[in-house]
mmCIF file of C-alpha atoms and ligand atoms in Angstrom:
data_model
loop_
_atom_site.group_PDB
_atom_site.id
_atom_site.type_symbol
_atom_site.label_atom_id
_atom_site.label_comp_id
_atom_site.label_asym_id
_atom_site.label_seq_id
_atom_site.Cartn_x
_atom_site.Cartn_y
_atom_site.Cartn_z
ATOM 1 C CA UNK A 715 9.756 -14.678 -0.235
ATOM 2 C CA UNK A 716 13.583 -13.683 -1.322
ATOM 3 C CA UNK A 717 12.742 -12.700 -5.331
ATOM 4 C CA UNK A 718 9.987 -10.462 -3.783
ATOM 5 C CA UNK A 719 11.067 -6.762 -3.984
ATOM 6 C CA UNK A 720 8.467 -5.544 -1.418
ATOM 7 C CA UNK A 721 9.790 -8.423 1.006
ATOM 8 C CA UNK A 722 13.228 -6.911 0.260
ATOM 9 C CA UNK A 723 12.099 -3.547 1.462
ATOM 10 C CA UNK A 724 10.313 -5.061 4.222
ATOM 11 C CA UNK A 725 13.549 -6.603 5.316
ATOM 12 C CA UNK A 726 15.288 -3.492 4.757
ATOM 13 C CA UNK A 727 17.695 -5.003 2.417
ATOM 14 C CA UNK A 728 16.252 -2.126 -0.614
ATOM 15 C CA UNK A 729 15.739 1.527 0.335
ATOM 16 C CA UNK A 730 12.823 2.654 0.975
ATOM 17 C CA UNK A 731 11.161 5.599 2.794
ATOM 18 C CA UNK A 732 9.497 4.421 5.399
ATOM 19 C CA UNK A 733 6.480 6.092 7.086
ATOM 20 C CA UNK A 734 5.334 3.301 9.440
ATOM 21 C CA UNK A 735 6.229 -0.045 10.465
ATOM 22 C CA UNK A 736 5.238 -2.368 13.271
ATOM 23 C CA UNK A 737 5.656 -6.506 13.850
ATOM 24 C CA UNK A 738 3.260 -7.004 10.737
ATOM 25 C CA UNK A 739 2.927 -3.845 8.497
ATOM 26 C CA UNK A 740 5.045 -1.087 6.862
ATOM 27 C CA UNK A 741 4.276 1.554 4.904
ATOM 28 C CA UNK A 742 6.475 3.485 2.695
ATOM 29 C CA UNK A 743 6.476 5.934 -0.224
ATOM 30 C CA UNK A 744 5.606 5.285 -3.620
ATOM 31 C CA UNK A 745 8.602 5.397 -5.723
ATOM 32 C CA UNK A 746 6.240 6.652 -9.060
ATOM 33 C CA UNK A 747 3.644 9.185 -6.770
ATOM 34 C CA UNK A 748 0.248 10.054 -8.480
ATOM 35 C CA UNK A 749 -0.512 11.921 -5.888
ATOM 36 C CA UNK A 750 1.436 14.748 -3.238
ATOM 37 C CA UNK A 751 0.740 11.641 -1.033
ATOM 38 C CA UNK A 752 1.208 8.361 -2.094
ATOM 39 C CA UNK A 753 1.883 5.687 0.447
ATOM 40 C CA UNK A 754 2.076 1.596 -0.127
ATOM 41 C CA UNK A 755 1.424 -0.187 3.073
ATOM 42 C CA UNK A 756 2.353 -3.535 3.215
ATOM 43 C CA UNK A 757 2.401 -6.655 5.389
ATOM 44 C CA UNK A 758 5.824 -7.876 6.334
ATOM 45 C CA UNK A 759 4.053 -11.444 5.424
ATOM 46 C CA UNK A 760 4.255 -12.301 1.191
ATOM 47 C CA UNK A 761 0.933 -12.328 0.299
ATOM 48 C CA UNK A 762 1.198 -12.149 -3.568
ATOM 49 C CA UNK A 763 -2.819 -10.863 -4.862
ATOM 50 C CA UNK A 764 -5.956 -10.181 -2.522
ATOM 51 C CA UNK A 765 -7.559 -12.721 -3.935
ATOM 52 C CA UNK A 766 -4.978 -15.110 -1.900
ATOM 53 C CA UNK A 767 -6.017 -14.455 1.016
ATOM 54 C CA UNK A 768 -7.357 -16.303 3.811
ATOM 55 C CA UNK A 769 -9.655 -16.043 6.483
ATOM 56 C CA UNK A 770 -7.387 -15.468 8.554
ATOM 57 C CA UNK A 771 -6.021 -12.791 7.312
ATOM 58 C CA UNK A 772 -9.097 -10.522 8.170
ATOM 59 C CA UNK A 773 -7.766 -8.701 10.469
ATOM 60 C CA UNK A 774 -4.255 -7.725 8.804
ATOM 61 C CA UNK A 775 -6.483 -6.418 5.945
ATOM 62 C CA UNK A 776 -8.400 -4.533 8.292
ATOM 63 C CA UNK A 777 -5.340 -2.876 10.282
ATOM 64 C CA UNK A 778 -3.674 -1.870 6.894
ATOM 65 C CA UNK A 779 -6.801 0.051 6.027
ATOM 66 C CA UNK A 780 -6.469 1.395 9.645
ATOM 67 C CA UNK A 781 -2.827 2.487 8.790
ATOM 68 C CA UNK A 782 -4.132 4.265 5.892
ATOM 69 C CA UNK A 783 -6.352 6.399 7.370
ATOM 70 C CA UNK A 784 -3.906 6.985 10.202
ATOM 71 C CA UNK A 785 -1.409 8.520 8.213
ATOM 72 C CA UNK A 786 -3.951 10.469 6.101
ATOM 73 C CA UNK A 787 -4.992 11.627 9.248
ATOM 74 C CA UNK A 788 -0.981 12.978 10.779
ATOM 75 C CA UNK A 789 -0.761 14.175 7.223
ATOM 76 C CA UNK A 790 -3.673 16.266 7.436
ATOM 77 C CA UNK A 791 -5.704 14.886 4.422
ATOM 78 C CA UNK A 792 -8.194 12.806 6.628
ATOM 79 C CA UNK A 793 -10.908 15.905 6.023
ATOM 80 C CA UNK A 794 -10.349 16.528 2.834
ATOM 81 C CA UNK A 795 -10.220 13.178 1.052
ATOM 82 C CA UNK A 796 -7.773 10.185 0.470
ATOM 83 C CA UNK A 797 -8.408 7.189 -1.128
ATOM 84 C CA UNK A 798 -7.375 3.284 -0.942
ATOM 85 C CA UNK A 799 -6.844 1.357 -3.950
ATOM 86 C CA UNK A 800 -5.698 -2.764 -3.907
ATOM 87 C CA UNK A 801 -4.848 -4.069 -7.559
ATOM 88 C CA UNK A 802 -5.935 -7.205 -7.867
ATOM 89 C CA UNK A 803 -4.109 -9.224 -11.210
ATOM 90 C CA UNK A 804 -3.534 -7.821 -14.703
ATOM 91 C CA UNK A 805 -6.832 -5.812 -15.721
ATOM 92 C CA UNK A 806 -6.136 -3.881 -12.357
ATOM 93 C CA UNK A 807 -2.476 -2.783 -13.481
ATOM 94 C CA UNK A 808 -0.927 -4.746 -10.430
ATOM 95 C CA UNK A 809 3.188 -5.001 -11.472
ATOM 96 C CA UNK A 810 4.103 -6.059 -8.285
ATOM 97 C CA UNK A 811 2.920 -9.690 -6.835
ATOM 98 C CA UNK A 812 2.754 -8.731 -3.212
ATOM 99 C CA UNK A 813 -0.141 -6.765 -1.425
ATOM 100 C CA UNK A 814 -0.080 -3.311 -1.614
ATOM 101 C CA UNK A 815 -2.696 -1.002 -0.195
ATOM 102 C CA UNK A 816 -1.825 2.530 -2.519
ATOM 103 C CA UNK A 817 -3.223 5.353 -0.220
ATOM 104 C CA UNK A 818 -3.332 8.624 -2.175
ATOM 105 C CA UNK A 819 -3.865 12.235 -1.331
ATOM 106 C CA UNK A 820 -3.382 15.555 -1.349
ATOM 107 C CA UNK A 821 -5.284 16.524 -4.665
ATOM 108 C CA UNK A 822 -8.519 16.197 -6.237
ATOM 109 C CA UNK A 823 -8.809 12.470 -7.452
ATOM 110 C CA UNK A 824 -11.401 11.147 -10.610
ATOM 111 C CA UNK A 825 -13.676 8.626 -10.958
ATOM 112 C CA UNK A 826 -14.284 5.948 -12.417
ATOM 113 C CA UNK A 827 -10.446 5.312 -11.693
ATOM 114 C CA UNK A 828 -8.770 4.793 -15.397
HETATM 115 P P1 5GP B 2148 0.932 -1.461 -8.524
HETATM 116 O O1 5GP B 2148 0.739 -1.337 -10.019
HETATM 117 O O2 5GP B 2148 1.507 -3.571 -8.552
HETATM 118 O O3 5GP B 2148 -0.492 -1.616 -7.616
HETATM 119 O O4 5GP B 2148 1.025 -0.937 -7.793
HETATM 120 C C1 5GP B 2148 2.977 -1.134 -7.773
HETATM 121 C C2 5GP B 2148 3.683 0.121 -7.054
HETATM 122 O O5 5GP B 2148 4.967 0.066 -6.939
HETATM 123 C C3 5GP B 2148 3.867 1.297 -7.490
HETATM 124 O O6 5GP B 2148 2.566 2.301 -7.895
HETATM 125 C C4 5GP B 2148 5.270 1.533 -8.185
HETATM 126 O O7 5GP B 2148 5.547 2.499 -7.988
HETATM 127 C C5 5GP B 2148 5.312 0.873 -6.959
HETATM 128 N N1 5GP B 2148 7.054 0.504 -6.663
HETATM 129 C C6 5GP B 2148 7.776 -0.431 -7.714
HETATM 130 N N2 5GP B 2148 8.515 -0.377 -7.633
HETATM 131 C C7 5GP B 2148 8.768 0.148 -7.014
HETATM 132 C C8 5GP B 2148 10.649 0.593 -5.164
HETATM 133 O O8 5GP B 2148 11.472 0.079 -5.750
HETATM 134 N N3 5GP B 2148 10.266 1.159 -4.344
HETATM 135 C C9 5GP B 2148 8.793 1.704 -3.878
HETATM 136 N N4 5GP B 2148 8.901 2.789 -2.883
HETATM 137 N N5 5GP B 2148 8.034 2.054 -4.939
HETATM 138 C C10 5GP B 2148 8.050 0.925 -6.128
HETATM 139 ZN ZN1 ZN B 2149 6.644 -10.903 -0.845
#
């Protein structure tokens, strides 16, 4: 989708600090990190919200989570702990309408979230 910020990052037309990429996913550092490690894992394909996933996307969503866990492991946060979050629509604070899994690690994360 040509107007989408995260489609542009996936295509490489807007720069980002890429930490992982493969045929279906890109992971990059959040521009406004909320923890020492704050990475966004996105599908290359434009999907606006979690509610727009179809039954054929189960493997894609699984690979987003496995990739987040692998990045946490690579940064040696796996044992200490990390959080993955996907915000959906306004009340959850979604601001970019291309699904992204937040990976947060490196500090104690409170619960419940704000
Ligand atoms: P949301 O609020 O939609 O769940 O999360 C959007 C995230 O995208 C925010 O954490 C925000 O800091 C991040 N973000 C917004 N614009 C950019 C950008 O241009 N580059 C990067 N790397 N992250 C961005
Ligand atoms: Zn997009």
